[in-house]
Short mmCIF file of C-alpha atoms in Angstrom, two decimals:
data_model
loop_
_atom_site.label_atom_id
_atom_site.label_comp_id
_atom_site.label_asym_id
_atom_site.label_seq_id
_atom_site.Cartn_x
_atom_site.Cartn_y
_atom_site.Cartn_z
CA UNK A 28 0.04 0.06 0.00
CA UNK A 29 1.31 3.52 -0.94
CA UNK A 30 1.35 5.43 2.43
CA UNK A 31 3.14 8.60 1.06
CA UNK A 32 1.48 11.78 2.16
CA UNK A 33 -0.43 13.37 -0.70
CA UNK A 34 1.08 16.51 -2.16
CA UNK A 35 -0.65 19.91 -1.85
CA UNK A 36 -1.91 19.68 -5.47
CA UNK A 37 -3.77 16.42 -4.60
CA UNK A 38 -5.52 17.80 -1.55
CA UNK A 39 -6.39 21.44 -2.71
CA UNK A 40 -9.89 22.06 -4.00
CA UNK A 41 -9.63 24.36 -6.94
CA UNK A 42 -12.28 26.63 -8.47
CA UNK A 43 -13.17 25.57 -12.04
CA UNK A 44 -12.16 28.15 -14.69
CA UNK A 45 -13.30 26.03 -17.70
CA UNK A 46 -15.82 23.26 -17.75
CA UNK A 47 -15.83 21.01 -20.84
CA UNK A 48 -19.15 19.19 -20.99
CA UNK A 49 -19.84 16.23 -23.32
CA UNK A 50 -17.97 17.64 -26.16
CA UNK A 51 -17.91 15.95 -29.64
CA UNK A 52 -16.42 17.15 -32.86
CA UNK A 53 -16.93 15.36 -36.10
CA UNK A 54 -15.46 16.61 -39.52
CA UNK A 55 -17.08 15.59 -42.68
CA UNK A 56 -20.54 15.32 -44.55
CA UNK A 57 -22.01 12.61 -42.36
CA UNK A 58 -21.50 14.54 -39.10
CA UNK A 59 -24.97 13.66 -37.73
CA UNK A 60 -24.63 9.98 -38.55
CA UNK A 61 -21.23 9.81 -36.85
CA UNK A 62 -22.35 11.74 -33.91
CA UNK A 63 -25.27 9.34 -33.40
CA UNK A 64 -22.92 6.36 -33.57
CA UNK A 65 -20.47 7.86 -31.10
CA UNK A 66 -23.27 8.54 -28.66
CA UNK A 67 -24.40 4.88 -28.90
CA UNK A 68 -20.90 3.74 -27.80
CA UNK A 69 -19.11 3.42 -31.20
CA UNK A 70 -15.33 3.78 -31.05
CA UNK A 71 -13.51 6.23 -33.34
CA UNK A 72 -12.05 3.79 -35.79
CA UNK A 73 -15.43 1.97 -36.32
CA UNK A 74 -17.33 5.11 -36.70
CA UNK A 75 -14.93 6.63 -39.15
CA UNK A 76 -14.87 3.39 -41.20
CA UNK A 77 -18.66 3.33 -41.36
CA UNK A 78 -19.39 7.06 -42.11
CA UNK A 79 -16.19 8.18 -43.75
CA UNK A 80 -16.27 11.21 -41.36
CA UNK A 81 -13.11 12.14 -39.11
CA UNK A 82 -13.79 11.91 -35.43
CA UNK A 83 -11.88 14.63 -33.60
CA UNK A 84 -13.58 14.39 -30.14
CA UNK A 85 -15.76 11.53 -29.03
CA UNK A 86 -17.38 12.89 -25.79
CA UNK A 87 -14.92 14.88 -23.63
CA UNK A 88 -15.75 15.86 -20.09
CA UNK A 89 -13.07 17.69 -18.16
CA UNK A 90 -12.49 20.66 -15.81
CA UNK A 91 -9.69 23.15 -16.06
CA UNK A 92 -8.83 24.50 -12.48
CA UNK A 93 -8.34 28.21 -11.95
CA UNK A 94 -4.70 29.52 -11.61
CA UNK A 95 -2.93 26.20 -12.38
CA UNK A 96 -1.14 24.69 -15.39
CA UNK A 97 -3.24 21.88 -16.95
CA UNK A 98 -1.39 19.73 -19.38
CA UNK A 99 -3.58 17.96 -22.01
CA UNK A 100 -1.37 15.09 -23.28
CA UNK A 101 -1.91 12.61 -26.07
CA UNK A 102 -0.42 11.15 -29.19
CA UNK A 103 -1.00 12.34 -32.74
CA UNK A 104 -4.81 11.90 -33.45
CA UNK A 105 -5.80 11.84 -29.80
CA UNK A 106 -7.80 15.15 -30.21
CA UNK A 107 -5.69 17.37 -27.97
CA UNK A 108 -5.17 20.21 -30.40
CA UNK A 109 -8.68 20.02 -31.56
CA UNK A 110 -9.75 20.29 -27.99
CA UNK A 111 -7.69 23.40 -27.15
CA UNK A 112 -9.10 25.19 -30.18
CA UNK A 113 -12.66 24.71 -28.85
CA UNK A 114 -11.61 26.67 -25.61
CA UNK A 115 -11.64 29.97 -27.57
CA UNK A 116 -13.86 28.95 -30.36
CA UNK A 117 -11.53 28.66 -33.17
CA UNK A 118 -13.45 25.45 -33.59
CA UNK A 119 -17.03 24.87 -32.59
CA UNK A 120 -18.10 21.49 -31.41
CA UNK A 121 -20.63 19.21 -33.18
CA UNK A 122 -22.20 18.88 -29.66
CA UNK A 123 -21.51 19.81 -26.15
CA UNK A 124 -20.81 22.91 -24.12
CA UNK A 125 -17.63 24.97 -23.21
CA UNK A 126 -18.25 26.98 -20.05
CA UNK A 127 -15.82 29.69 -19.00
CA UNK A 128 -16.48 31.16 -15.57
CA UNK A 129 -19.82 29.53 -15.73
CA UNK A 130 -20.87 31.05 -19.14
CA UNK A 131 -21.39 29.02 -22.19
CA UNK A 132 -19.11 30.57 -24.83
CA UNK A 133 -20.93 28.82 -27.64
CA UNK A 134 -23.77 31.25 -26.97
CA UNK A 135 -21.64 34.33 -27.40
CA UNK A 136 -22.14 36.58 -30.44
CA UNK A 137 -19.21 37.44 -32.64
CA UNK A 138 -18.65 40.81 -31.01
CA UNK A 139 -18.68 38.98 -27.52
CA UNK A 140 -16.32 36.38 -28.78
CA UNK A 141 -13.89 39.11 -29.95
CA UNK A 142 -13.95 40.59 -26.44
CA UNK A 143 -13.30 37.21 -24.95
CA UNK A 144 -10.22 36.63 -27.05
CA UNK A 145 -9.03 40.24 -26.50
CA UNK A 146 -9.28 40.26 -22.75
CA UNK A 147 -9.86 36.76 -21.23
CA UNK A 148 -8.23 33.97 -23.36
CA UNK A 149 -4.95 34.31 -25.28
CA UNK A 150 -3.04 31.68 -27.31
CA UNK A 151 0.55 30.63 -28.10
CA UNK A 152 0.96 28.47 -31.28
CA UNK A 153 3.61 25.81 -32.12
CA UNK A 154 4.86 27.78 -35.17
CA UNK A 155 5.20 31.06 -33.16
CA UNK A 156 2.78 32.94 -35.33
CA UNK A 157 4.78 36.16 -35.45
CA UNK A 158 4.23 38.76 -37.97
CA UNK A 159 7.50 38.88 -40.15
CA UNK A 160 7.09 42.52 -41.49
CA UNK A 161 7.08 44.14 -38.01
CA UNK A 162 9.78 44.21 -35.27
CA UNK A 163 9.74 42.33 -32.08
CA UNK A 164 8.39 45.11 -29.96
CA UNK A 165 5.39 45.70 -32.26
CA UNK A 166 4.72 41.98 -32.44
CA UNK A 167 4.38 41.96 -28.69
CA UNK A 168 2.33 45.08 -28.80
CA UNK A 169 0.07 43.82 -31.48
CA UNK A 170 -2.71 42.47 -29.13
CA UNK A 171 -2.70 45.53 -27.21
CA UNK A 172 -3.17 47.65 -30.25
CA UNK A 173 -5.92 45.47 -31.58
CA UNK A 174 -7.70 46.00 -28.28
CA UNK A 175 -7.64 49.68 -28.79
CA UNK A 176 -4.60 50.98 -26.68
CA UNK A 177 -2.68 53.69 -28.36
CA UNK A 178 0.64 53.07 -29.87
CA UNK A 179 2.71 54.48 -26.94
CA UNK A 180 0.65 52.54 -24.28
CA UNK A 181 0.85 49.33 -26.30
CA UNK A 182 4.70 49.62 -26.72
CA UNK A 183 5.27 50.44 -23.11
CA UNK A 184 3.31 47.32 -22.15
CA UNK A 185 5.30 45.22 -24.75
CA UNK A 186 8.52 46.46 -23.44
CA UNK A 187 7.63 45.25 -19.86
CA UNK A 188 6.96 41.82 -21.18
CA UNK A 189 10.07 41.59 -23.29
CA UNK A 190 12.04 42.42 -20.12
CA UNK A 191 10.29 39.52 -18.32
CA UNK A 192 11.17 37.04 -20.95
CA UNK A 193 14.79 38.26 -21.24
CA UNK A 194 14.54 39.90 -24.70
CA UNK A 195 14.51 43.65 -23.94
CA UNK A 196 17.63 44.27 -26.05
CA UNK A 197 15.99 42.61 -29.14
CA UNK A 198 12.97 44.87 -29.43
CA UNK A 199 14.14 46.43 -32.84
CA UNK A 200 14.90 43.10 -34.39
CA UNK A 201 12.65 41.26 -36.76
CA UNK A 202 11.45 37.68 -36.34
CA UNK A 203 13.83 36.23 -38.95
CA UNK A 204 16.78 37.41 -36.96
CA UNK A 205 15.89 35.37 -33.90
CA UNK A 206 16.52 31.79 -32.91
CA UNK A 207 13.57 29.46 -32.51
CA UNK A 208 13.68 29.76 -28.75
CA UNK A 209 13.78 33.50 -28.94
CA UNK A 210 10.81 33.53 -31.36
CA UNK A 211 8.89 31.43 -28.91
CA UNK A 212 9.60 33.79 -26.11
CA UNK A 213 8.36 36.62 -28.20
CA UNK A 214 5.16 34.63 -28.76
CA UNK A 215 4.83 34.06 -25.12
CA UNK A 216 5.37 37.72 -24.31
CA UNK A 217 2.71 38.70 -26.82
CA UNK A 218 0.13 36.33 -25.41
CA UNK A 219 0.89 37.42 -21.83
CA UNK A 220 0.90 41.21 -22.62
CA UNK A 221 -2.85 41.37 -23.02
CA UNK A 222 -3.04 40.08 -19.37
CA UNK A 223 -5.65 37.57 -20.26
CA UNK A 224 -6.83 35.25 -17.44
CA UNK A 225 -6.44 32.06 -19.50
CA UNK A 226 -3.42 31.13 -21.67
CA UNK A 227 -3.65 28.40 -24.25
CA UNK A 228 -0.41 26.87 -25.49
CA UNK A 229 -0.77 24.41 -28.26
CA UNK A 230 2.45 22.25 -28.62
CA UNK A 231 4.23 25.51 -27.90
CA UNK A 232 7.73 24.07 -27.25
CA UNK A 233 7.63 21.00 -29.47
CA UNK A 234 9.49 22.55 -32.44
CA UNK A 235 12.35 23.58 -30.16
CA UNK A 236 15.68 21.68 -29.68
CA UNK A 237 15.74 19.68 -26.43
CA UNK A 238 17.86 22.09 -24.38
CA UNK A 239 16.04 25.12 -25.53
CA UNK A 240 12.78 23.33 -24.88
CA UNK A 241 13.84 22.55 -21.36
CA UNK A 242 14.88 26.19 -20.83
CA UNK A 243 11.44 27.43 -21.95
CA UNK A 244 9.81 25.01 -19.63
CA UNK A 245 11.88 26.48 -16.80
CA UNK A 246 10.90 30.00 -17.85
CA UNK A 247 7.11 29.10 -17.99
CA UNK A 248 7.24 27.59 -14.43
CA UNK A 249 9.04 30.70 -13.15
CA UNK A 250 6.57 33.07 -14.89
CA UNK A 251 3.63 31.01 -13.57
CA UNK A 252 4.97 31.24 -9.87
CA UNK A 253 4.55 35.12 -10.22
CA UNK A 254 1.37 35.24 -12.40
CA UNK A 255 -0.80 32.39 -11.30
CA UNK A 256 -2.63 32.17 -14.72
CA UNK A 257 -4.94 29.54 -15.81
CA UNK A 258 -2.75 27.73 -18.41
CA UNK A 259 -3.80 24.94 -20.74
CA UNK A 260 -0.72 23.36 -22.20
CA UNK A 261 -0.98 20.84 -25.04
CA UNK A 262 1.87 18.26 -25.53
CA UNK A 263 2.46 14.82 -26.91
CA UNK A 264 5.27 14.36 -24.51
CA UNK A 265 4.53 12.68 -21.10
CA UNK A 266 7.81 14.12 -19.62
CA UNK A 267 6.75 17.53 -20.47
CA UNK A 268 3.21 16.93 -19.21
CA UNK A 269 4.32 15.55 -15.87
CA UNK A 270 7.08 18.29 -15.33
CA UNK A 271 4.82 21.31 -16.19
CA UNK A 272 1.33 20.17 -15.21
CA UNK A 273 -0.21 20.54 -11.89
CA UNK A 274 -3.22 18.85 -13.42
CA UNK A 275 -2.92 16.44 -16.32
CA UNK A 276 -5.62 15.10 -18.71
CA UNK A 277 -4.56 12.22 -20.99
CA UNK A 278 -6.48 11.85 -24.08
CA UNK A 279 -6.75 8.87 -26.59
CA UNK A 280 -8.85 8.56 -29.67
CA UNK A 281 -10.92 11.72 -28.74
CA UNK A 282 -11.75 10.52 -25.24
CA UNK A 283 -10.33 11.09 -21.72
CA UNK A 284 -8.23 8.25 -20.40
CA UNK A 285 -7.09 9.60 -17.15
CA UNK A 286 -7.23 12.84 -15.17
CA UNK A 287 -5.05 13.66 -12.11
CA UNK A 288 -2.02 15.21 -10.49
CA UNK A 289 1.40 14.11 -11.82
CA UNK A 290 1.82 12.08 -8.67
CA UNK A 291 -1.58 10.44 -9.03
CA UNK A 292 -0.75 9.41 -12.62
CA UNK A 293 2.64 8.07 -11.84
CA UNK A 294 1.49 6.08 -8.84
CA UNK A 295 -1.92 4.84 -10.16
CA UNK A 296 -2.17 4.69 -13.96
CA UNK A 297 -5.75 3.63 -14.77
CA UNK A 298 -4.92 1.22 -17.48
CA UNK A 299 -2.11 -0.33 -19.58
CA UNK A 300 -2.10 2.56 -22.06
CA UNK A 301 -1.31 5.22 -19.54
CA UNK A 302 1.07 2.83 -17.66
CA UNK A 303 3.17 2.42 -20.83
CA UNK A 304 3.85 6.23 -20.72
CA UNK A 305 4.75 6.28 -17.18
CA UNK A 306 6.99 3.23 -17.53
CA UNK A 307 8.78 4.88 -20.44
CA UNK A 308 9.37 8.00 -18.38
CA UNK A 309 10.67 6.04 -15.47
CA UNK A 310 13.19 4.31 -17.69
CA UNK A 311 14.39 7.54 -19.29
CA UNK A 312 17.50 9.35 -17.97
CA UNK A 313 17.06 12.66 -16.31
CA UNK A 314 17.69 15.60 -18.68
#
């Protein structure tokens, strides 16, 4: 019997920032047929074979706690990137609800959705998403400018965030003059500059070299200690999920396999699928 004392993350009761309720996403002409089969218990492969539709999500229920890093981990095709794009409605579900602070964002009008993206939820992409024709400072200031702040205010705010990510001296450089790790720090600064409550990070570090990636993980953890944002971090790497996540959601074939703290997942994987990830991590050398 495991008698180790639970860590603080296991015992704390967190407020829920985002509640994902019975979310399905089907791509293709026979969306309704595929959705009906999924609700009857059909698995992804069988439904896709019968309907020709592509199943992204097959009934996801999950809660994202306030002020913590939640890592959503899964292999290619598990639905993790599809899921995160539902949280700011870059994608709308075939069925289900996405509740943010108790409000169903699927009911928002387009002007209300724009306000959600400008003030409450920001996003960092895997490919950096920087604008090549403007310098680093104006890239970071972009979201503030779109929100309506004047040029000087936006640039002042951007400078503060460039300082925080260690790139103050590069404000006049252009994206093509930066390394991959520096570009990702600019993308992170731009997302943080609007001071959104929720930060979505879709495979944000996966394109980086291993040492730079580890450094970016350190930087994110250090920033989170000061900021206490609600961060949803998408990754295919169990090491990254267990290192960064205070709350981990493992997806497979569009469904949730396990939810828990890193300690809970290490000690009590719910099935052989999750156990294989944990065993692989245990066998790997420390970085």
